[in-house]
Every structure is written in C-alpha cells, then in structure tokens.
C-alpha cells in the first residue's frame, strides 16, 4: 500500500473516531490523535509496518467499556472485532486484518494479552505513553471523577503504610499501575519517553505532598 492510499484511509479512520468517540472524556478523539502521533513516531523508529500500526492505533478504543464494568477486560477484543467490521466496510486490504486485530487486542492492560508482533508492541507502547506525564495525570483524574473516587486518602495519601487501592483514591492508581508502565515498554524510544513522563509524575506527587 502506498502513502497516498494510506492517507486516504487515515481520513476515514479519523472521521469514524470523531463521530463515535464522544462518551468517554479520557478515551476521546484527542486521546486517539495522541496515540496515533506516538505510534507513527515509534513505527518509524522501529521500522515497523505502518499499514498495520496506523489503523490499529486509530481504532484501538473504538468500543469503550467503563472502567468499573465487569466486561472491562473484554473491551480490546470488542474493539478489535468492531475494527475489522469497519475495515471491511472501507475495503481496507484484508491481508493486514489478522495483524491489526492482534495489535488492538494486545494493547489493553486489563486484557493481559502478550503482544507477539512488533506492530502490536508499538500500539501498546503508544497507548501506555498516553497514561503517563502531564496528560496521564489529567486522564487519571478524569476517570476517577467519573467513578466518584477521591483524589487521595487523607489518612495515608501516598500509601506509605498501606497497600494502594485505586478504588478509593486517584493517587493510589499511580502506584497500582502507572508507575509500573515504564518497565513494560517494549521499544527503546518508548522506554526513554516513559521514564521522562514518570519522573514528571513523581515530581507532581512531591508537590502535592507539600500542598496537603
């Protein structure tokens, strides 16, 4: 597939995202665009197949399941299945379907599916980078507000004497998940960026500690 053909498909993917991804503020079109941007950069650095990475990045969250829903772990599979339906509708080359489906399924933290291709690793890295740094903090607070979760536990805000529980406090989610992401990045470029963003988040908690 040449660059011009891929660009035409990209316009359709973006239009789909703009029309359908409106309910979850933490997984909206802006999130998709950031993930796509990061995925393109990682794809170029790692010399991966953009024809797989691009649609997978655009469509990885095309079915959104609430964080507190019992079927949350199935959201990436539902998104992958819906993505293939869309790709068939726009007549995307079918030889990429299996790889795209796997990349979408394997991007999810909650699904716990091991990526087996470079392209799947890139989509997962790009999505996880968007959970870190300044935007990661904002998105974490957005999700917690939607779940009616407090910002921090007043008795032990930074989990020094208790196990973190992100069902009761937003800050706890930094310890249960977000600070662990940098160690699980697959590409060198993603690891470097994840380290920078994690350092920023640690500085945020230090400042929060001073203020409270």
Coordinates of C-alpha atoms in Angstrom, one line a residue:
X1 CA 0.0 0.0 0.0
X2 CA 1.4 3.4 -0.9
X3 CA 1.5 6.5 1.2
X4 CA -1.4 8.2 -0.7
X5 CA -3.7 5.2 -0.3
X6 CA -2.9 5.0 3.4
X7 CA -3.5 8.7 3.8
X8 CA -7.0 8.3 2.3
X9 CA -7.8 5.5 4.7
X10 CA -6.5 7.6 7.6
X11 CA -9.1 10.3 6.8
X12 CA -11.8 7.7 7.1
X13 CA -10.4 6.4 10.4
X14 CA -10.3 9.9 11.9
X15 CA -13.8 10.7 10.7
X16 CA -15.1 7.5 12.4
X17 CA -13.3 8.4 15.6
X18 CA -14.7 11.9 15.6
X19 CA -18.2 10.7 15.1
X20 CA -18.2 7.8 17.5
X21 CA -15.8 8.5 20.4
X22 CA -17.7 11.1 22.3
X23 CA -18.9 9.5 25.6
X24 CA -15.6 8.9 27.5
X25 CA -13.6 12.0 28.0
X26 CA -10.4 10.1 28.9
X27 CA -10.7 8.0 25.7
X28 CA -11.9 10.6 23.2
X29 CA -10.7 11.7 19.8
X30 CA -7.8 13.7 21.4
X31 CA -6.6 10.5 23.1
X32 CA -6.7 8.8 19.7
X33 CA -4.8 11.5 18.0
X34 CA -2.1 11.5 20.6
X35 CA -1.8 7.7 20.4
X36 CA -1.6 7.8 16.6
X37 CA 1.1 10.5 16.8
X38 CA 3.2 8.4 19.2
X39 CA 2.6 5.2 17.2
X40 CA 3.8 6.9 14.0
X41 CA 7.0 8.0 15.7
X42 CA 7.6 4.6 17.2
X43 CA 6.8 2.9 13.9
X44 CA 9.4 5.0 12.1
X45 CA 12.0 4.4 14.7
X46 CA 11.4 0.7 14.8
X47 CA 10.9 0.3 11.0
X48 CA 7.5 -1.4 11.6
X49 CA 4.6 -1.8 9.2
X50 CA 2.6 1.4 9.2
X51 CA -0.3 -0.3 7.3
X52 CA -0.9 -2.4 10.5
X53 CA 0.1 0.2 13.1
X54 CA -2.0 3.1 11.8
X55 CA -5.5 1.5 11.7
X56 CA -4.8 -0.3 15.0
X57 CA -3.8 3.0 16.7
X58 CA -6.9 4.8 15.3
X59 CA -9.3 2.0 16.2
X60 CA -7.9 0.5 19.4
X61 CA -10.6 2.1 21.6
X62 CA -13.5 2.1 19.1
X63 CA -15.6 0.1 21.7
X64 CA -15.4 1.7 25.1
X65 CA -16.3 -0.3 28.3
X66 CA -16.4 1.6 31.6
X67 CA -13.6 1.0 34.0
X68 CA -15.9 -0.4 36.6
X69 CA -17.8 -2.6 34.2
X70 CA -17.4 -6.4 34.7
X71 CA -16.6 -6.8 31.0
X72 CA -13.8 -4.3 31.1
X73 CA -11.2 -6.9 30.2
X74 CA -13.1 -7.7 27.0
X75 CA -13.0 -4.1 25.6
X76 CA -10.0 -4.6 23.5
X77 CA -11.4 -7.8 21.9
X78 CA -14.7 -6.0 21.2
X79 CA -12.8 -3.1 19.7
X80 CA -10.7 -5.4 17.5
X81 CA -13.8 -7.1 16.2
X82 CA -15.5 -3.8 15.5
X83 CA -12.4 -2.5 13.8
X84 CA -12.4 -5.4 11.3
X85 CA -16.0 -4.6 10.5
X86 CA -15.1 -1.1 9.7
X87 CA -12.0 -2.1 7.7
X88 CA -14.2 -4.4 5.6
X89 CA -16.7 -1.6 5.1
X90 CA -14.0 0.8 3.7
X91 CA -12.3 -2.0 1.8
X92 CA -9.0 -1.9 3.6
X93 CA -6.6 -4.6 2.3
X94 CA -7.6 -7.8 4.1
X95 CA -4.0 -9.2 4.3
X96 CA -3.4 -6.9 7.3
X97 CA -6.6 -7.9 9.2
X98 CA -5.1 -10.5 11.5
X99 CA -2.2 -8.3 12.5
X100 CA -4.4 -5.3 13.1
X101 CA -6.8 -7.4 15.2
X102 CA -4.0 -8.8 17.3
X103 CA -2.4 -5.3 17.9
X104 CA -5.8 -4.0 19.2
X105 CA -6.4 -7.0 21.4
X106 CA -2.9 -6.9 22.9
X107 CA -2.8 -3.2 23.6
X108 CA -5.0 -3.5 26.7
X109 CA -3.6 -3.5 30.2
X110 CA -6.6 -5.3 31.7
X111 CA -6.8 -7.9 28.9
X112 CA -3.3 -9.1 29.8
X113 CA -2.6 -10.4 26.2
X114 CA 1.1 -10.7 25.3
X115 CA 1.9 -8.9 22.0
X116 CA 3.6 -11.2 19.6
X117 CA 4.4 -8.8 16.8
X118 CA 6.5 -5.6 16.6
X119 CA 3.4 -3.7 15.4
X120 CA 1.4 -4.8 18.4
X121 CA 4.2 -3.8 20.8
X122 CA 4.2 -0.3 19.2
X123 CA 0.5 0.2 19.5
X124 CA 0.6 -0.9 23.1
X125 CA 3.6 1.4 23.9
X126 CA 1.9 4.3 22.3
X127 CA -1.3 3.8 24.2
X128 CA 0.5 3.4 27.5
X129 CA 2.6 6.5 27.0
X130 CA -0.7 8.5 27.0
X131 CA -1.3 7.2 30.5
X132 CA 1.9 9.0 31.7
X133 CA 3.2 12.5 32.1
X134 CA 1.0 15.6 32.3
X135 CA -1.7 14.2 30.1
X136 CA -1.6 10.9 32.1
X137 CA -2.3 12.8 35.3
X138 CA -5.2 14.7 33.8
X139 CA -6.7 11.5 32.3
X140 CA -6.3 9.6 35.6
X141 CA -8.2 12.4 37.4
X142 CA -10.9 12.4 34.7
X143 CA -11.5 8.6 35.1
X144 CA -11.5 8.8 38.9
X145 CA -14.1 11.7 38.8
X146 CA -16.3 9.5 36.6
X147 CA -16.1 6.8 39.2
X148 CA -16.6 9.2 42.1
X149 CA -13.2 8.3 43.5
X150 CA -11.4 10.8 45.9
X151 CA -8.1 12.4 44.9
X152 CA -6.2 10.9 47.8
X153 CA -6.8 9.0 51.1
X154 CA -6.4 11.6 53.8
X155 CA -5.1 9.1 56.4
X156 CA -2.2 8.0 54.1
X157 CA -2.2 9.9 50.8
X158 CA 0.9 8.2 49.4
X159 CA 0.5 4.6 50.5
X160 CA 3.4 4.6 52.9
X161 CA 1.7 2.3 55.4
X162 CA -0.9 0.5 53.4
X163 CA -1.5 -1.3 50.1
X164 CA -2.6 1.1 47.4
X165 CA -6.3 0.7 46.3
X166 CA -7.3 2.8 43.3
X167 CA -10.9 2.1 44.1
X168 CA -10.7 4.6 46.9
X169 CA -8.2 7.2 45.7
X170 CA -6.8 8.6 42.5
X171 CA -3.3 8.9 43.7
X172 CA -3.3 5.1 44.5
X173 CA -3.6 4.4 40.8
X174 CA -0.1 5.9 40.3
X175 CA 1.2 3.0 42.5
X176 CA -1.1 0.2 41.3
X177 CA -0.5 0.8 37.6
X178 CA 1.0 4.0 36.2
X179 CA 4.5 3.9 37.8
X180 CA 4.9 0.3 36.6
X181 CA 4.3 1.1 32.9
X182 CA 7.8 2.4 32.2
X183 CA 9.3 -1.0 33.0
X184 CA 7.0 -2.7 30.5
X185 CA 7.6 -0.6 27.4
X186 CA 8.9 -2.7 24.5
X187 CA 10.7 -0.2 22.3
X188 CA 13.8 1.8 23.4
X189 CA 12.2 5.1 22.3
X190 CA 9.1 4.4 24.4
X191 CA 11.1 3.4 27.4
X192 CA 13.0 6.7 27.3
X193 CA 9.9 8.8 26.9
X194 CA 8.1 6.8 29.6
X195 CA 11.0 7.4 32.1
X196 CA 10.7 11.2 31.4
X197 CA 7.0 11.2 31.9
X198 CA 7.2 9.1 35.1
X199 CA 9.7 11.4 36.6
X200 CA 7.3 14.3 36.0
X201 CA 4.5 12.4 37.7
X202 CA 6.8 11.7 40.7
X203 CA 7.5 15.4 40.9
X204 CA 3.8 16.1 40.9
X205 CA 3.3 13.8 43.9
X206 CA 6.1 15.6 45.7
X207 CA 4.5 18.9 45.1
X208 CA 1.1 17.5 46.1
X209 CA 2.6 16.3 49.3
X210 CA 3.8 19.8 50.1
X211 CA 0.4 21.3 49.5
X212 CA -1.6 18.9 51.6

